Amino acid sequence: MKILVTGGTGYIGSHTVVELQKQNFEVVIVDNLSNSQAEVVDSIEKITGIRPHFEEFDLVNRELTEAFFKKHNDIKGVIHFAAFKAVGESVEKPLMYYRNNLVSLMNILESMISNGIPNLVFSSSCTVYGQPDELPVSEKAPIKKAESPYGNTKQISEEILTDTIHSSSVNAIALRYFNPIGAHDSALIGELPLGVPNNLVPFITQTAIGLRKQLSVFGEDYNTPDGTAIRDYIHVVDLAKAHVVAVKRMIENKMKNSFEVFNLGTGNGYSVLDVIKSFERVSGLPLNYKIVGRRPGDVEQVWADPAWSNEELGWKAERSLDEMNASAWKWEQVYRGKNSSK
Ligand code: NAD
Ligand code: WQD
């Protein structure tokens, strides 16, 4: 059974391709390599022994997208990861984010409709909840006004999906990820941020390996037990597995509504200092960090209520924070060892 994975050479996409292949799906990747490298296809092949079909083009291009779907009209489902994801950059370049994230989604939906492909799994984000009024946050919580153009693209995308499923035969599942971290056990694929990382764990591993001098911890005056902000970190392999479950749910006609939304988190909240302590424990290295002021736009604390996804999808995140940090650290070391000039 053929599944299209857009953004399949990216961080979460590549891990999902591996899990799909392990479950005997045939995978076709589309990626324009704007934030990933073609060698990821080789790494996937090394892990699974199967080379996914790969086509490089920009999903913002309507003609190329339609031509691709016409050629591959035996696709049974689409997992749409391809998007820009840097919150800060989206504030600087909002139109670039709206165009890339929204036009690619609309192109895909139009081609799915014209080629009779009904099933779409969409990458959404916990960012749609902002600072929730109640914790843990469930799928029923209200959507808060987006803090950034990036966050707004996820909210608008969910609205586009809601409207589209009402007027077409397309079904969609939006998966709201909390904070994905870690890497594949093989250390052949992982997160590859371009330039200075914005996210906590890549910054930690790059500091530990000597690429960055010091980690800045953004704020210690939050209303949390140790004063630092709290998030729900989830291992990328656990996250990837949920996509396989979602695809099967659609193909096996087990959806209860033609648009469904699920939280993908562990249900555990950890502070920035918890993450640092876990990293120090698994790496055996002291981390050079200092406390600085809050980062504008950060929410104080958020973690998932995963009860609905646990119950309905029969999926549960299994890996601990230590396992997440250990795999991220192994990936950083193997990657830098192999690419000492990068
Ligand atoms: P990533 O940047 O590693 O992967 C995205 C991939 O999409 C990249 O390989 C990029 O080259 C490709 N791409 C982007 N625009 C494209 C286009 N127009 N045409 C073709 N390819 C294109 O990001 P990721 O962390 O793997 O995120 C995947 C998805 O999950 C994104 O939609 C992101 O917004 C969402 N998400 C990520 C996180 C996170 O913390 N990583 C959290 C919540 C949601
Ligand atoms: C985690 C915690 C920081 C870096 C972002 C997006 C969100 C989603 C996931 C896509 C926060 C602190 C960080 C550093 C620090 N992505 N931190 N020093 O901001 O929770 O979520 O990625 O949808 O939309 O906003 O993740 O990893 O940047 O930060 O102290 O150098 O670590 O303040 O408390 P965030 P993050």
Short mmCIF file of C-alpha atoms and ligand atoms in Angstrom, two decimals:
data_model
loop_
_atom_site.label_atom_id
_atom_site.label_comp_id
_atom_site.label_asym_id
_atom_site.label_seq_id
_atom_site.Cartn_x
_atom_site.Cartn_y
_atom_site.Cartn_z
CA MET A 1 0.00 0.00 0.00
CA LYS A 2 1.52 3.29 -1.16
CA ILE A 3 1.78 6.28 1.18
CA LEU A 4 3.05 9.74 0.24
CA VAL A 5 5.19 11.39 2.92
CA THR A 6 5.75 15.08 2.21
CA GLY A 7 8.74 16.47 4.05
CA GLY A 8 9.96 12.87 4.32
CA THR A 9 13.66 13.77 4.41
CA GLY A 10 13.03 16.10 7.35
CA TYR A 11 13.33 15.33 11.04
CA ILE A 12 9.95 13.81 11.92
CA GLY A 13 9.23 12.72 8.35
CA SER A 14 12.35 10.54 8.06
CA HIS A 15 11.58 8.71 11.31
CA THR A 16 8.02 8.16 10.11
CA VAL A 17 9.19 6.74 6.77
CA VAL A 18 11.23 4.15 8.70
CA GLU A 19 8.21 3.13 10.81
CA LEU A 20 5.95 2.94 7.74
CA GLN A 21 8.43 0.72 5.91
CA LYS A 22 8.71 -1.51 8.99
CA GLN A 23 4.95 -2.01 8.71
CA ASN A 24 5.29 -2.92 5.01
CA PHE A 25 3.95 0.31 3.53
CA GLU A 26 5.47 1.44 0.25
CA VAL A 27 6.67 5.00 0.76
CA VAL A 28 7.03 7.83 -1.71
CA ILE A 29 8.79 10.94 -0.38
CA VAL A 30 8.35 14.44 -1.74
CA ASP A 31 10.68 17.10 -0.36
CA ASN A 32 12.30 20.20 -1.85
CA LEU A 33 15.29 19.86 0.51
CA SER A 34 14.76 23.41 1.81
CA ASN A 35 15.52 22.13 5.33
CA SER A 36 16.97 18.63 4.83
CA GLN A 37 19.46 16.66 2.79
CA ALA A 38 19.06 14.04 0.05
CA GLU A 39 21.48 11.70 1.93
CA VAL A 40 18.67 11.05 4.41
CA VAL A 41 17.22 8.72 1.77
CA ASP A 42 20.45 6.65 1.93
CA SER A 43 20.24 6.57 5.74
CA ILE A 44 16.65 5.35 5.62
CA GLU A 45 17.72 2.59 3.23
CA LYS A 46 20.56 1.62 5.62
CA ILE A 47 18.11 1.29 8.49
CA THR A 48 15.31 -0.61 6.76
CA GLY A 49 17.01 -2.17 3.74
CA ILE A 50 14.39 -0.52 1.52
CA ARG A 51 15.01 2.60 -0.52
CA PRO A 52 11.96 4.88 -0.55
CA HIS A 53 11.06 6.48 -3.86
CA PHE A 54 12.09 10.17 -3.65
CA GLU A 55 11.01 13.14 -5.73
CA GLU A 56 12.47 16.59 -5.17
CA PHE A 57 10.13 19.49 -5.88
CA ASP A 58 8.32 22.35 -4.19
CA LEU A 59 4.75 21.56 -3.15
CA VAL A 60 3.93 25.25 -3.48
CA ASN A 61 4.12 24.66 -7.24
CA ARG A 62 0.57 23.77 -8.33
CA GLU A 63 1.49 22.20 -11.70
CA LEU A 64 4.29 20.01 -10.31
CA THR A 65 2.08 18.88 -7.45
CA GLU A 66 -0.79 17.94 -9.75
CA ALA A 67 1.55 16.15 -12.18
CA PHE A 68 3.01 14.16 -9.27
CA PHE A 69 -0.41 13.09 -8.02
CA LYS A 70 -1.56 12.13 -11.52
CA LYS A 71 1.47 9.89 -11.88
CA HIS A 72 0.99 8.37 -8.41
CA ASN A 73 -2.80 8.14 -8.29
CA ASP A 74 -2.55 4.76 -6.55
CA ILE A 75 -1.48 6.51 -3.34
CA LYS A 76 -3.76 5.45 -0.47
CA GLY A 77 -2.83 8.12 2.02
CA VAL A 78 -0.77 11.26 2.48
CA ILE A 79 1.18 12.32 5.55
CA HIS A 80 1.89 16.01 5.15
CA PHE A 81 4.93 17.14 7.15
CA ALA A 82 6.36 19.62 4.64
CA ALA A 83 6.30 23.10 6.16
CA PHE A 84 8.57 25.79 7.55
CA LYS A 85 8.71 25.57 11.35
CA ALA A 86 10.93 28.25 12.90
CA VAL A 87 8.78 30.45 15.13
CA GLY A 88 11.20 33.41 15.22
CA GLU A 89 11.81 33.36 11.47
CA SER A 90 8.06 33.37 10.88
CA VAL A 91 7.82 36.69 12.75
CA GLU A 92 10.53 38.15 10.46
CA LYS A 93 9.14 36.63 7.25
CA PRO A 94 5.41 36.04 7.75
CA LEU A 95 4.48 35.91 4.05
CA MET A 96 7.11 33.27 3.38
CA TYR A 97 5.47 31.15 6.10
CA TYR A 98 1.90 31.74 4.99
CA ARG A 99 2.78 30.98 1.37
CA ASN A 100 4.80 27.84 2.05
CA ASN A 101 2.66 26.28 4.75
CA LEU A 102 -0.78 27.17 3.41
CA VAL A 103 -0.31 26.98 -0.37
CA SER A 104 1.39 23.57 -0.09
CA LEU A 105 -1.55 22.27 1.96
CA MET A 106 -4.12 23.66 -0.50
CA ASN A 107 -2.23 22.23 -3.49
CA ILE A 108 -2.15 18.82 -1.86
CA LEU A 109 -5.84 18.91 -0.99
CA GLU A 110 -6.82 19.97 -4.51
CA SER A 111 -4.75 17.17 -6.03
CA MET A 112 -6.09 14.63 -3.55
CA ILE A 113 -9.63 15.59 -4.55
CA SER A 114 -8.96 15.59 -8.29
CA ASN A 115 -7.23 12.21 -8.10
CA GLY A 116 -9.63 10.53 -5.68
CA ILE A 117 -7.17 10.12 -2.80
CA PRO A 118 -9.13 10.39 0.45
CA ASN A 119 -6.79 10.15 3.45
CA LEU A 120 -4.61 12.93 4.90
CA VAL A 121 -2.61 13.01 8.13
CA PHE A 122 -1.55 16.55 8.96
CA SER A 123 1.27 17.81 11.23
CA SER A 124 -0.28 20.22 13.67
CA SER A 125 1.19 21.54 16.89
CA CYS A 126 0.49 22.15 20.56
CA THR A 127 1.25 25.76 19.75
CA VAL A 128 -2.48 26.08 18.81
CA TYR A 129 -3.31 25.93 22.54
CA GLY A 130 -1.09 28.88 23.53
CA GLN A 131 -0.98 29.03 27.34
CA PRO A 132 -3.91 26.76 28.20
CA ASP A 133 -6.26 27.67 31.04
CA GLU A 134 -6.21 24.09 32.31
CA LEU A 135 -3.42 21.53 32.47
CA PRO A 136 -2.98 18.93 31.17
CA VAL A 137 -4.43 20.24 27.91
CA SER A 138 -6.93 18.08 26.04
CA GLU A 139 -8.11 18.32 22.44
CA LYS A 140 -11.27 20.02 23.70
CA ALA A 141 -9.35 23.05 25.00
CA PRO A 142 -10.02 26.30 23.15
CA ILE A 143 -7.63 27.43 20.44
CA LYS A 144 -5.88 30.60 21.61
CA LYS A 145 -4.88 33.49 19.38
CA ALA A 146 -1.63 32.46 17.71
CA GLU A 147 1.59 33.91 19.14
CA SER A 148 3.38 33.81 15.78
CA PRO A 149 2.69 33.59 12.05
CA TYR A 150 4.01 30.01 12.22
CA GLY A 151 1.45 29.10 14.89
CA ASN A 152 -1.21 30.85 12.85
CA THR A 153 -0.39 28.70 9.80
CA LYS A 154 -1.21 25.63 11.92
CA GLN A 155 -4.50 27.13 13.11
CA ILE A 156 -5.50 28.21 9.60
CA SER A 157 -4.47 24.79 8.25
CA GLU A 158 -6.80 23.08 10.70
CA GLU A 159 -9.58 25.44 9.53
CA ILE A 160 -8.80 24.67 5.88
CA LEU A 161 -9.07 20.97 6.72
CA THR A 162 -12.35 21.43 8.60
CA ASP A 163 -13.91 23.27 5.65
CA THR A 164 -12.50 20.91 3.03
CA ILE A 165 -13.72 17.70 4.60
CA HIS A 166 -17.27 19.13 4.65
CA SER A 167 -17.27 19.74 0.92
CA SER A 168 -15.29 16.75 -0.40
CA SER A 169 -14.54 13.08 0.11
CA VAL A 170 -11.26 13.87 1.91
CA ASN A 171 -10.80 12.64 5.50
CA ALA A 172 -8.17 14.19 7.71
CA ILE A 173 -6.44 13.54 11.01
CA ALA A 174 -4.54 16.44 12.56
CA LEU A 175 -1.89 15.35 15.03
CA ARG A 176 -0.91 18.04 17.51
CA TYR A 177 2.68 17.38 18.48
CA PHE A 178 4.07 18.59 21.76
CA ASN A 179 7.89 18.87 21.82
CA PRO A 180 9.53 16.17 19.68
CA ILE A 181 13.17 15.45 20.57
CA GLY A 182 15.66 12.58 20.28
CA ALA A 183 16.78 10.50 17.33
CA HIS A 184 16.59 7.02 15.86
CA ASP A 185 18.43 4.30 17.86
CA SER A 186 20.71 3.68 14.86
CA ALA A 187 21.90 7.32 15.04
CA LEU A 188 21.63 7.33 11.24
CA ILE A 189 18.82 9.88 11.25
CA GLY A 190 18.04 12.71 13.68
CA GLU A 191 17.39 16.43 13.91
CA LEU A 192 19.62 18.65 11.78
CA PRO A 193 18.92 22.28 12.57
CA LEU A 194 20.48 24.78 10.17
CA GLY A 195 22.68 27.36 11.91
CA VAL A 196 22.17 28.20 15.57
CA PRO A 197 19.40 25.99 16.97
CA ASN A 198 16.31 27.63 18.43
CA ASN A 199 15.13 24.50 20.19
CA LEU A 200 16.37 23.38 23.58
CA VAL A 201 17.74 19.89 22.98
CA PRO A 202 19.75 20.59 19.79
CA PHE A 203 21.23 23.57 21.63
CA ILE A 204 22.15 21.34 24.57
CA THR A 205 23.83 18.66 22.43
CA GLN A 206 25.67 21.26 20.34
CA THR A 207 26.93 22.93 23.52
CA ALA A 208 28.08 19.61 24.95
CA ILE A 209 29.98 18.76 21.77
CA GLY A 210 31.69 22.16 21.75
CA LEU A 211 29.89 23.87 18.85
CA ARG A 212 28.24 26.39 21.19
CA LYS A 213 29.86 28.01 24.23
CA GLN A 214 26.95 28.04 26.60
CA LEU A 215 23.24 27.30 26.79
CA SER A 216 21.04 30.19 27.86
CA VAL A 217 18.14 29.07 30.03
CA PHE A 218 15.30 31.46 29.24
CA GLY A 219 13.78 32.52 32.56
CA GLU A 220 13.77 31.15 36.10
CA ASP A 221 10.93 33.27 37.42
CA TYR A 222 8.03 31.25 36.03
CA ASN A 223 5.34 29.99 38.34
CA THR A 224 6.70 26.42 38.22
CA PRO A 225 8.44 24.29 40.90
CA ASP A 226 12.00 25.28 39.84
CA GLY A 227 11.05 28.53 38.08
CA THR A 228 11.89 27.32 34.54
CA ALA A 229 9.31 26.68 31.84
CA ILE A 230 7.64 23.29 31.47
CA ARG A 231 7.01 21.31 28.27
CA ASP A 232 5.90 17.82 27.24
CA TYR A 233 8.93 16.34 25.45
CA ILE A 234 8.21 13.30 23.30
CA HIS A 235 10.64 10.88 21.62
CA VAL A 236 10.52 11.30 17.84
CA VAL A 237 10.23 7.53 17.33
CA ASP A 238 7.13 7.39 19.57
CA LEU A 239 5.75 10.29 17.54
CA ALA A 240 6.56 8.57 14.24
CA LYS A 241 4.74 5.41 15.32
CA ALA A 242 1.55 7.39 15.95
CA HIS A 243 1.51 8.37 12.28
CA VAL A 244 1.45 4.74 11.20
CA VAL A 245 -1.46 4.14 13.56
CA ALA A 246 -3.29 7.19 12.16
CA VAL A 247 -2.76 6.07 8.55
CA LYS A 248 -4.06 2.59 9.33
CA ARG A 249 -7.08 4.05 11.12
CA MET A 250 -7.98 5.99 7.98
CA ILE A 251 -7.37 3.15 5.54
CA GLU A 252 -9.30 0.68 7.68
CA ASN A 253 -12.24 3.13 7.91
CA LYS A 254 -12.07 3.33 11.69
CA MET A 255 -12.47 7.10 11.94
CA LYS A 256 -15.39 8.35 13.99
CA ASN A 257 -15.50 11.69 12.16
CA SER A 258 -14.08 12.75 8.84
CA PHE A 259 -11.86 15.25 10.67
CA GLU A 260 -10.20 14.09 13.86
CA VAL A 261 -7.64 15.74 16.12
CA PHE A 262 -5.24 14.00 18.49
CA ASN A 263 -2.63 15.23 20.96
CA LEU A 264 0.73 13.53 20.66
CA GLY A 265 2.49 13.94 23.96
CA THR A 266 3.54 11.82 26.91
CA GLY A 267 1.40 13.55 29.51
CA ASN A 268 4.52 14.42 31.54
CA GLY A 269 5.72 17.97 31.98
CA TYR A 270 9.44 18.59 32.44
CA SER A 271 11.18 21.88 33.20
CA VAL A 272 14.22 23.18 31.32
CA LEU A 273 16.36 22.28 34.36
CA ASP A 274 14.88 18.75 34.38
CA VAL A 275 15.98 18.34 30.75
CA ILE A 276 19.47 19.62 31.54
CA LYS A 277 19.80 17.26 34.53
CA SER A 278 18.64 14.33 32.44
CA PHE A 279 21.16 15.22 29.71
CA GLU A 280 23.97 15.44 32.28
CA ARG A 281 22.93 12.08 33.74
CA VAL A 282 22.92 10.18 30.44
CA SER A 283 25.97 11.87 28.89
CA GLY A 284 28.04 11.96 32.08
CA LEU A 285 29.03 15.52 31.16
CA PRO A 286 28.39 18.76 33.04
CA LEU A 287 26.56 21.25 30.80
CA ASN A 288 27.70 24.84 30.61
CA TYR A 289 24.57 26.94 31.05
CA LYS A 290 23.47 30.24 32.53
CA ILE A 291 20.09 31.62 33.45
CA VAL A 292 19.02 34.62 31.39
CA GLY A 293 15.74 36.52 30.91
CA ARG A 294 12.59 35.02 29.47
CA ARG A 295 12.32 34.50 25.71
CA PRO A 296 9.47 36.64 24.32
CA GLY A 297 6.47 34.59 23.22
CA ASP A 298 7.26 31.54 25.40
CA VAL A 299 4.38 30.02 27.31
CA GLU A 300 5.00 29.18 30.95
CA GLN A 301 3.90 25.59 30.99
CA VAL A 302 2.12 23.14 28.77
CA TRP A 303 1.75 19.40 28.73
CA ALA A 304 -0.65 17.06 27.03
CA ASP A 305 -3.60 15.09 28.17
CA PRO A 306 -2.92 12.08 25.92
CA ALA A 307 -5.96 10.10 27.14
CA TRP A 308 -7.93 10.50 23.89
CA SER A 309 -5.06 9.39 21.64
CA ASN A 310 -4.17 6.56 24.04
CA GLU A 311 -7.73 5.30 24.03
CA GLU A 312 -8.81 5.93 20.44
CA LEU A 313 -5.55 5.25 18.63
CA GLY A 314 -4.37 2.55 21.01
CA TRP A 315 -1.04 4.40 20.95
CA LYS A 316 1.07 5.49 23.89
CA ALA A 317 4.42 7.26 24.08
CA GLU A 318 6.81 4.79 25.72
CA ARG A 319 10.25 6.34 25.89
CA SER A 320 11.55 8.27 28.89
CA LEU A 321 13.21 11.68 29.00
CA ASP A 322 16.57 9.96 29.62
CA GLU A 323 16.08 7.83 26.49
CA MET A 324 15.21 10.95 24.50
CA ASN A 325 18.36 12.74 25.65
CA ALA A 326 20.59 9.68 25.23
CA SER A 327 19.49 9.19 21.63
CA ALA A 328 19.85 12.91 20.85
CA TRP A 329 23.37 12.85 22.30
CA LYS A 330 24.37 9.70 20.39
CA TRP A 331 23.07 11.25 17.15
CA GLU A 332 25.01 14.48 17.75
CA GLN A 333 28.24 12.57 18.38
CA VAL A 334 27.88 10.23 15.41
CA TYR A 335 26.83 13.04 13.08
CA ARG A 336 29.68 15.38 14.09
CA GLY A 337 32.15 12.52 13.94
CA LYS A 338 31.11 11.77 10.39
CA ASN A 339 30.85 15.42 9.37
CA SER A 340 33.63 17.09 11.32
CA SER A 341 33.69 20.05 8.89
CA LYS A 342 29.98 20.93 9.38
P1 NAD B 1 11.78 19.64 9.14
O1 NAD B 1 12.10 21.02 8.67
O2 NAD B 1 12.89 18.78 9.60
O3 NAD B 1 11.00 18.85 7.98
C1 NAD B 1 10.15 19.50 7.08
C2 NAD B 1 10.56 19.07 5.68
O4 NAD B 1 9.69 19.66 4.72
C3 NAD B 1 11.98 19.50 5.32
O5 NAD B 1 12.70 18.38 4.86
C4 NAD B 1 11.78 20.55 4.19
O6 NAD B 1 12.83 20.49 3.25
C5 NAD B 1 10.45 20.12 3.62
N1 NAD B 1 9.67 21.20 2.99
C6 NAD B 1 9.33 22.40 3.54
N2 NAD B 1 8.59 23.11 2.66
C7 NAD B 1 8.43 22.34 1.57
C8 NAD B 1 7.77 22.52 0.33
N3 NAD B 1 7.13 23.65 0.03
N4 NAD B 1 7.82 21.52 -0.60
C9 NAD B 1 8.48 20.38 -0.33
N5 NAD B 1 9.14 20.15 0.82
C10 NAD B 1 9.11 21.12 1.76
O7 NAD B 1 10.65 19.77 10.27
P2 NAD B 1 10.08 18.68 11.28
O8 NAD B 1 10.55 19.02 12.64
O9 NAD B 1 10.29 17.33 10.75
O10 NAD B 1 8.54 19.07 11.21
C11 NAD B 1 7.63 18.38 10.39
C12 NAD B 1 6.25 18.98 10.57
O11 NAD B 1 5.86 18.89 11.92
C13 NAD B 1 6.13 20.45 10.18
O12 NAD B 1 4.87 20.65 9.57
C14 NAD B 1 6.18 21.15 11.51
O13 NAD B 1 5.53 22.40 11.48
C15 NAD B 1 5.46 20.18 12.39
N6 NAD B 1 5.80 20.27 13.81
C16 NAD B 1 7.09 20.17 14.21
C17 NAD B 1 7.43 20.27 15.54
C18 NAD B 1 8.86 20.23 16.01
O14 NAD B 1 9.14 20.68 17.12
N7 NAD B 1 9.79 19.70 15.24
C19 NAD B 1 6.41 20.44 16.50
C20 NAD B 1 5.09 20.51 16.07
C21 NAD B 1 4.79 20.43 14.72
C1 WQD B 2 11.62 24.50 25.03
C2 WQD B 2 11.91 25.18 26.36
C3 WQD B 2 12.43 27.53 26.12
C4 WQD B 2 16.14 27.05 23.92
C5 WQD B 2 8.74 25.17 19.79
C6 WQD B 2 7.66 25.83 18.99
C7 WQD B 2 6.42 25.00 18.99
C8 WQD B 2 6.74 23.56 18.55
C9 WQD B 2 7.89 22.97 19.30
C10 WQD B 2 6.40 23.40 16.18
C11 WQD B 2 11.28 26.58 26.46
C12 WQD B 2 13.61 26.76 26.66
C13 WQD B 2 14.96 26.81 24.61
C14 WQD B 2 17.25 27.61 24.64
C15 WQD B 2 15.93 27.56 26.65
N1 WQD B 2 7.15 23.53 17.18
N2 WQD B 2 14.87 27.06 25.94
N3 WQD B 2 17.10 27.82 25.97
O1 WQD B 2 9.36 26.87 22.31
O2 WQD B 2 8.38 24.87 23.54
O3 WQD B 2 8.27 24.99 21.10
O4 WQD B 2 9.00 23.87 19.24
O5 WQD B 2 5.20 23.39 16.13
O6 WQD B 2 5.53 25.60 18.12
O7 WQD B 2 7.37 27.09 19.58
O8 WQD B 2 10.44 24.56 22.14
O9 WQD B 2 12.72 23.68 22.28
O10 WQD B 2 12.38 26.11 21.65
O11 WQD B 2 11.93 25.39 23.97
O12 WQD B 2 15.86 27.79 27.86
O13 WQD B 2 18.31 27.89 24.06
O14 WQD B 2 13.32 25.40 26.45
O15 WQD B 2 12.33 28.78 26.72
O16 WQD B 2 10.90 26.77 27.78
P1 WQD B 2 9.10 25.44 22.37
P2 WQD B 2 11.94 24.93 22.44
#
